Tab-separated table of C-alpha atoms in Angstrom:
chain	number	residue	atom	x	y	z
A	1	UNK	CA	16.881	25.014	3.635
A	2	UNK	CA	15.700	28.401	3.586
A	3	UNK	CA	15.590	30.437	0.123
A	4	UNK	CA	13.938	33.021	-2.099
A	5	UNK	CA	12.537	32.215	-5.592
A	6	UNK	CA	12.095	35.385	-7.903
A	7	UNK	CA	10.698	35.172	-11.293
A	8	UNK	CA	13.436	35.097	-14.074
A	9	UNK	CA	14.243	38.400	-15.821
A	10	UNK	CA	14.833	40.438	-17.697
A	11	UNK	CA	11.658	42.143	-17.422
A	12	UNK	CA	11.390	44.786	-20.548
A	13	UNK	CA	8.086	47.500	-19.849
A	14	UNK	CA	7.157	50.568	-21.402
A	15	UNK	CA	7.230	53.661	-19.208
A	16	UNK	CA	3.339	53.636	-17.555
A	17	UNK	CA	3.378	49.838	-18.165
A	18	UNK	CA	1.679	47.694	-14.991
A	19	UNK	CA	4.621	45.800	-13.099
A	20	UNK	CA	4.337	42.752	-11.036
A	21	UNK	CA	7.740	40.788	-10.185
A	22	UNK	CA	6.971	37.792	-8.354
A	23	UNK	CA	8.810	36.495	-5.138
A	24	UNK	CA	7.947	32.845	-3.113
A	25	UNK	CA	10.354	31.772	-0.216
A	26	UNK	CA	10.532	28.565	1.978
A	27	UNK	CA	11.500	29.275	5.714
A	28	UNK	CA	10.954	28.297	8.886
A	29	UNK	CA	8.366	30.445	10.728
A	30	UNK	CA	7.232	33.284	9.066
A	31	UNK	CA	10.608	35.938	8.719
A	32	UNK	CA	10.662	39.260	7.662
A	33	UNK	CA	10.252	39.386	3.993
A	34	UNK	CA	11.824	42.717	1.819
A	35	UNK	CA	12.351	43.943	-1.733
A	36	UNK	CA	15.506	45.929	-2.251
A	37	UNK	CA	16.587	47.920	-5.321
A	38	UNK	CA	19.906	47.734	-7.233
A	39	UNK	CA	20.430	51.050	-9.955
A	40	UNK	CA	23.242	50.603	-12.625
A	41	UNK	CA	26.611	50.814	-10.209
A	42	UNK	CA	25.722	51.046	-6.859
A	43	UNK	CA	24.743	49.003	-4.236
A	44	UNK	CA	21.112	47.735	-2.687
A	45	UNK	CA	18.908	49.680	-1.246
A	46	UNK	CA	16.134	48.702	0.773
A	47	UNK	CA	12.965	49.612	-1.045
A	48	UNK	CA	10.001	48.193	1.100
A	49	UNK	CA	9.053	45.470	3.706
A	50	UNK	CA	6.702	43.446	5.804
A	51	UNK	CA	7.426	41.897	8.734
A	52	UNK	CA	3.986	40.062	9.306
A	53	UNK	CA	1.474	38.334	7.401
A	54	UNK	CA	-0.981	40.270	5.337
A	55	UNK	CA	1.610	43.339	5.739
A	56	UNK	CA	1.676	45.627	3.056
A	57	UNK	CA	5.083	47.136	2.085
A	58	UNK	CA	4.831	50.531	0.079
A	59	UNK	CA	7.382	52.868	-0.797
A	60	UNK	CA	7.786	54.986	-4.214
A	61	UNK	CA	4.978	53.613	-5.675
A	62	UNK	CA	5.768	50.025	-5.360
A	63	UNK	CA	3.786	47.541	-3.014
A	64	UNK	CA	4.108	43.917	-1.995
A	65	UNK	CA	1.925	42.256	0.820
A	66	UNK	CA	2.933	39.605	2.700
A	67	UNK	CA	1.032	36.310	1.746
A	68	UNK	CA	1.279	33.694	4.460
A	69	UNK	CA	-1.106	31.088	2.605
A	70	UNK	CA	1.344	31.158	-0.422
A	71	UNK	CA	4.427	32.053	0.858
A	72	UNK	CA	4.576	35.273	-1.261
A	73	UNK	CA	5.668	38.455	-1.518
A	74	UNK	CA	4.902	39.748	-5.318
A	75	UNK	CA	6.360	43.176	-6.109
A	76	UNK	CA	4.070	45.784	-7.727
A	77	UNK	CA	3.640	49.056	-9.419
A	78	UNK	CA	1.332	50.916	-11.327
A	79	UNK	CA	2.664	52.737	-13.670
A	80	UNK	CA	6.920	52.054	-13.738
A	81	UNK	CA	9.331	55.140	-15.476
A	82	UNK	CA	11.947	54.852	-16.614
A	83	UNK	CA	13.769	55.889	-13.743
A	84	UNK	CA	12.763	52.593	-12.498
A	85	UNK	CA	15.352	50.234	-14.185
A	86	UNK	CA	17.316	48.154	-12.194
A	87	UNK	CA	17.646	44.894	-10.654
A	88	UNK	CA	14.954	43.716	-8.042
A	89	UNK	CA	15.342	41.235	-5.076
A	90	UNK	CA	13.342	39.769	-3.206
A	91	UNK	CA	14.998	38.724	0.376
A	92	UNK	CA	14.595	37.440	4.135
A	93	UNK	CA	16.794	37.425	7.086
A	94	UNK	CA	18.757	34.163	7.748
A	95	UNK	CA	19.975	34.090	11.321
A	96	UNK	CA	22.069	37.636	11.094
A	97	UNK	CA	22.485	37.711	7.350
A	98	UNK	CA	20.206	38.119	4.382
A	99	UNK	CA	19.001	35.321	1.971
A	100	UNK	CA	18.452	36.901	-1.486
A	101	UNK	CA	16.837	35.633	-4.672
A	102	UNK	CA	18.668	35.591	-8.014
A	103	UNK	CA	17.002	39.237	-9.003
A	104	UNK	CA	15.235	40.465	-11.518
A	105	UNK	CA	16.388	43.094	-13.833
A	106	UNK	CA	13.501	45.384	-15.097
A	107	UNK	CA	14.583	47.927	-18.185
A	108	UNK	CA	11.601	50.399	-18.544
A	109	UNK	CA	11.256	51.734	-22.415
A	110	UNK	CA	10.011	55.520	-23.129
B	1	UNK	CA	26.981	61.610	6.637
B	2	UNK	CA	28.952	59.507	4.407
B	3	UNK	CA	27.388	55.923	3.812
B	4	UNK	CA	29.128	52.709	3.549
B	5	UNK	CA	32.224	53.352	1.196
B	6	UNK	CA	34.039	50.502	-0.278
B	7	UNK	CA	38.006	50.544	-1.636
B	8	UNK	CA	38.722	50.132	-4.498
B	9	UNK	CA	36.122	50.092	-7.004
B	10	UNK	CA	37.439	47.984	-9.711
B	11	UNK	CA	40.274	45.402	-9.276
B	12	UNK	CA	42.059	42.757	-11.470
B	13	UNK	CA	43.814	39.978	-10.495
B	14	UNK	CA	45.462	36.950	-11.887
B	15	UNK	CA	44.504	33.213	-10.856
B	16	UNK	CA	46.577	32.239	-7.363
B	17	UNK	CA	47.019	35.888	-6.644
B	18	UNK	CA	45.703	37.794	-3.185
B	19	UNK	CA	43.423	40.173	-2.741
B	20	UNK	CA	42.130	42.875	-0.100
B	21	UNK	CA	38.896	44.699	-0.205
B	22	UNK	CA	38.427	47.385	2.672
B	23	UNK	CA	34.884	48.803	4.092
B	24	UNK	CA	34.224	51.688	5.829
B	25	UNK	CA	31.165	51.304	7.211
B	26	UNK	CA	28.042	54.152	7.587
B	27	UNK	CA	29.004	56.226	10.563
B	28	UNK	CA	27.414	55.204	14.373
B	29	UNK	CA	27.762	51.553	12.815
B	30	UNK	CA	29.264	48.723	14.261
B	31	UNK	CA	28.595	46.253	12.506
B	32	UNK	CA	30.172	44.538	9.139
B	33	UNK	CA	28.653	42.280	6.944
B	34	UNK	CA	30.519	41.056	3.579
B	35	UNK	CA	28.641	39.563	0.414
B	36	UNK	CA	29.475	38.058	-2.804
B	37	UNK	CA	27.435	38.824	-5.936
B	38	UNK	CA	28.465	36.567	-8.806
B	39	UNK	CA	27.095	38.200	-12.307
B	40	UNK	CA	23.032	37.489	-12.857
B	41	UNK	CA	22.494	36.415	-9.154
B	42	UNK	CA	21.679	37.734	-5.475
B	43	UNK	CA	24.265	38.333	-3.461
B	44	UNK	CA	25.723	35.384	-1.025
B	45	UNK	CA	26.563	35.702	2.773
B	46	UNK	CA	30.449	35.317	3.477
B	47	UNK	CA	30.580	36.668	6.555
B	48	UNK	CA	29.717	39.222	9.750
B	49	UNK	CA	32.013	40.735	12.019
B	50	UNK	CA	31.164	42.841	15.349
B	51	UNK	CA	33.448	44.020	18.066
B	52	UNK	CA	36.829	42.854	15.406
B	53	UNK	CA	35.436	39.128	15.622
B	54	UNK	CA	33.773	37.101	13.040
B	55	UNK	CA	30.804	36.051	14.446
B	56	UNK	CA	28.793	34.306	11.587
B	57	UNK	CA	29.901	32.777	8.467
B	58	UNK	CA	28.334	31.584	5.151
B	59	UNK	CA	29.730	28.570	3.367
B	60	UNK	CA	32.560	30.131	1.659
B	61	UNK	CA	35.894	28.233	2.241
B	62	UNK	CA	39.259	29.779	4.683
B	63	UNK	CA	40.677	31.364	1.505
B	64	UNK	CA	38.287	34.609	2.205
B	65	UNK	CA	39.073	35.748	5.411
B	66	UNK	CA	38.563	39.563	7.054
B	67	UNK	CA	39.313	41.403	10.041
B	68	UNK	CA	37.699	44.496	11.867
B	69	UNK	CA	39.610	47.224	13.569
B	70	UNK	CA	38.683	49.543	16.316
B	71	UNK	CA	36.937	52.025	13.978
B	72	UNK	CA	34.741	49.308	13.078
B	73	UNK	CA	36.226	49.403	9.515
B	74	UNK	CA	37.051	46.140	8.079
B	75	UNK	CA	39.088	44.011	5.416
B	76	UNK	CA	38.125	41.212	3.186
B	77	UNK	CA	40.791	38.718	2.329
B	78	UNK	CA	40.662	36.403	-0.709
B	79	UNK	CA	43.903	34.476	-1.342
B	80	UNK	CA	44.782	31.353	-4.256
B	81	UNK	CA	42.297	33.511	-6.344
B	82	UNK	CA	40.250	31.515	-8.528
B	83	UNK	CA	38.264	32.600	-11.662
B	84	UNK	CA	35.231	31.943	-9.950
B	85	UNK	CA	35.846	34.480	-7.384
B	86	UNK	CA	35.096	37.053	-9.751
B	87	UNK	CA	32.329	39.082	-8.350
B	88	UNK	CA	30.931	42.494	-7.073
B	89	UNK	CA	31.902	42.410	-3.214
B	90	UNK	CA	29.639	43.817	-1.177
B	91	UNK	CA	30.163	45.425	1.919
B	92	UNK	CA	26.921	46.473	4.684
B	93	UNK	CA	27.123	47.943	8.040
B	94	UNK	CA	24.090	47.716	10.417
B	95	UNK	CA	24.175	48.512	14.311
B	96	UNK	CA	24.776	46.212	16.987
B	97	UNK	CA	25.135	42.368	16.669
B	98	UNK	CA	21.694	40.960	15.585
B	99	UNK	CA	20.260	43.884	14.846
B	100	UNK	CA	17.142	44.284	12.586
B	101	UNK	CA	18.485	43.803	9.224
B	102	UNK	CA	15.887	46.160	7.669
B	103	UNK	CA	18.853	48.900	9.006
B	104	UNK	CA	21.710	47.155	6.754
B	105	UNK	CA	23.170	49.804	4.662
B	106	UNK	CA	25.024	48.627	1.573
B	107	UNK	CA	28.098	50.235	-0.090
B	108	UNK	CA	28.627	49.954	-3.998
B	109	UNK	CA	30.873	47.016	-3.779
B	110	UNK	CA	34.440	46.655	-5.311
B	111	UNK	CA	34.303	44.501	-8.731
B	112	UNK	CA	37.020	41.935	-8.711
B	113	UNK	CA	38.183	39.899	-12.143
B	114	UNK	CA	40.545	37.125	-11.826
B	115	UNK	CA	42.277	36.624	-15.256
C-alpha cells in the first residue's frame, strides 16, 4: 500500500550546519508530495510542496524537488538556526486524508 | 481569524474509561479531519467528516467515533480506553469535501494518557 519512508532521527546540527532530511514514498501514480513542520507544542504546519515531477518546493529557506525516477522528495537547507528545531514529515494525500512518515526531529545547536 | 482550536489540551484517563475531544475548526471551513499521533511517529488517519457525516475512515476500530454539528465543529469519541490510545489527537479543517489537502489547517491537538 501506499506510504512515506523518512530517514530516522534525531537529527542534531549546529546553527549554519547544511541539512538534508530524506523522504521516499511508494504510491500509485505520482500524488502530491509535502513537508510539514511540527515546533515544540503545536500542531503541523505545512512548510512546502510539489505537486509534479521535477517540482521544486521552497519556503523559509528549505527546498525539496520532486524526484519521479526515485520516488523522492529530500528536504533541504542551507544554513538551519536554531529556530529551526522541530519535527519534520514528509507526506502525500491518500484518497481525502494524508499519509505521513514517522518524522524526523532536527535539534539545531548554537 | 482564529485557527483550528482543539479542547482540552491535556487529558488523563484511566483504562475502560470514555473520552471526548472537541474541534473547532478554522473559520469558512467545513470540513473535519481527526488524526492520531502516537509518541515518535506521524500522525494516523481516523477519520473525515463533512456536512455532520463521516465520510472516510482509517482503520481504527468503532470504539473512536465523532460527530459534526451545524457549525461544522466536531467531537471525537474514544470509549473502553486502552493504554495504547494514548496519543496527541489531532484535529484539521480544510474546505469542501475532497478538497486540496495542501489547505488542511491543523490545531495543536489534545494529549490524552490512559493510566
Amino acid at each position: 500500500g501506499d506510504s512515506v519512508t523518512q530517514m530516522e532521527g534525531p537529527v542534531t546540527l549546529s546553527e549554519e550546519a547544511f541539512l538534508t532530511i530524506n523522504c521516499t514514498y511508494t504510491a500509485t501514480g505520482y500524488p502530491s508530495l509535502f513537508w510539514y513542520v511540527q515546533y515544540p507544542g503545536e500542531g503541523l504546519q505545512l512548510l512546502l510542496k510539489a505537486t509534479k515531477a521535477d517540482d521544486k518546493g521552497s519556503n523559509k529557506g528549505f527546498e525539496a524537488t520532486y524526484r519521479k525516477e526515485t520516488t523522492s522528495f529530500h528536504l533541504e537547507k542551507g544554513s538551519v538556526q536554531v529556530s529551526d528545531s522541530a519535527v519534520y514529515f514528509c507526506a502525500h494525500p491518500n484518497n481525502n486524508d494524508m499519509r505521513f512518515g514517522a518524522g524526523t526531529r532536527l535539534t539545531v545547536k548554537p | 481569524d482564529a485557527g483550528v482550536t482543539q479542547s482540552p489540551t491535556h487529558l488523563i484517563k484511566t483504562r475502560g474509561q470514555q473520552v471526548t475531544l472537541r474541534c473547532s475548526p478554522k473559520s469558512g471551513h467545513d470540513t473535519v479531519s481527526w488524526y492520531q499521533q502516537a509518541l515518535g511517529q506521524g500522525p494516523q488517519f481516523i477519520f473525515q467528516y463533512y456536512e455532520e457525516e463521516e465520510r472516510q475512515r482509517g482503520n481504527f476500530p468503532d470504539r473512536f467515533s465523532g460527530h459534526q454539528f451545524p457549525n461544522y465543529s466536531s467531537e471525537l469519541n474514544v470509549n473502553a480506553l486502552l493504554l495504547g490510545d494514548s496519543a496527541l489527537y489531532l484535529c484539521a479543517s480544510s474546505l469542501g469535501y475532497g478538497g486540496a489537502l495542501d489547505t488542511q489547517y491543523f490545531g495543536p491537538g489534545t494529549r490524552l494518557t490512559v493510566l
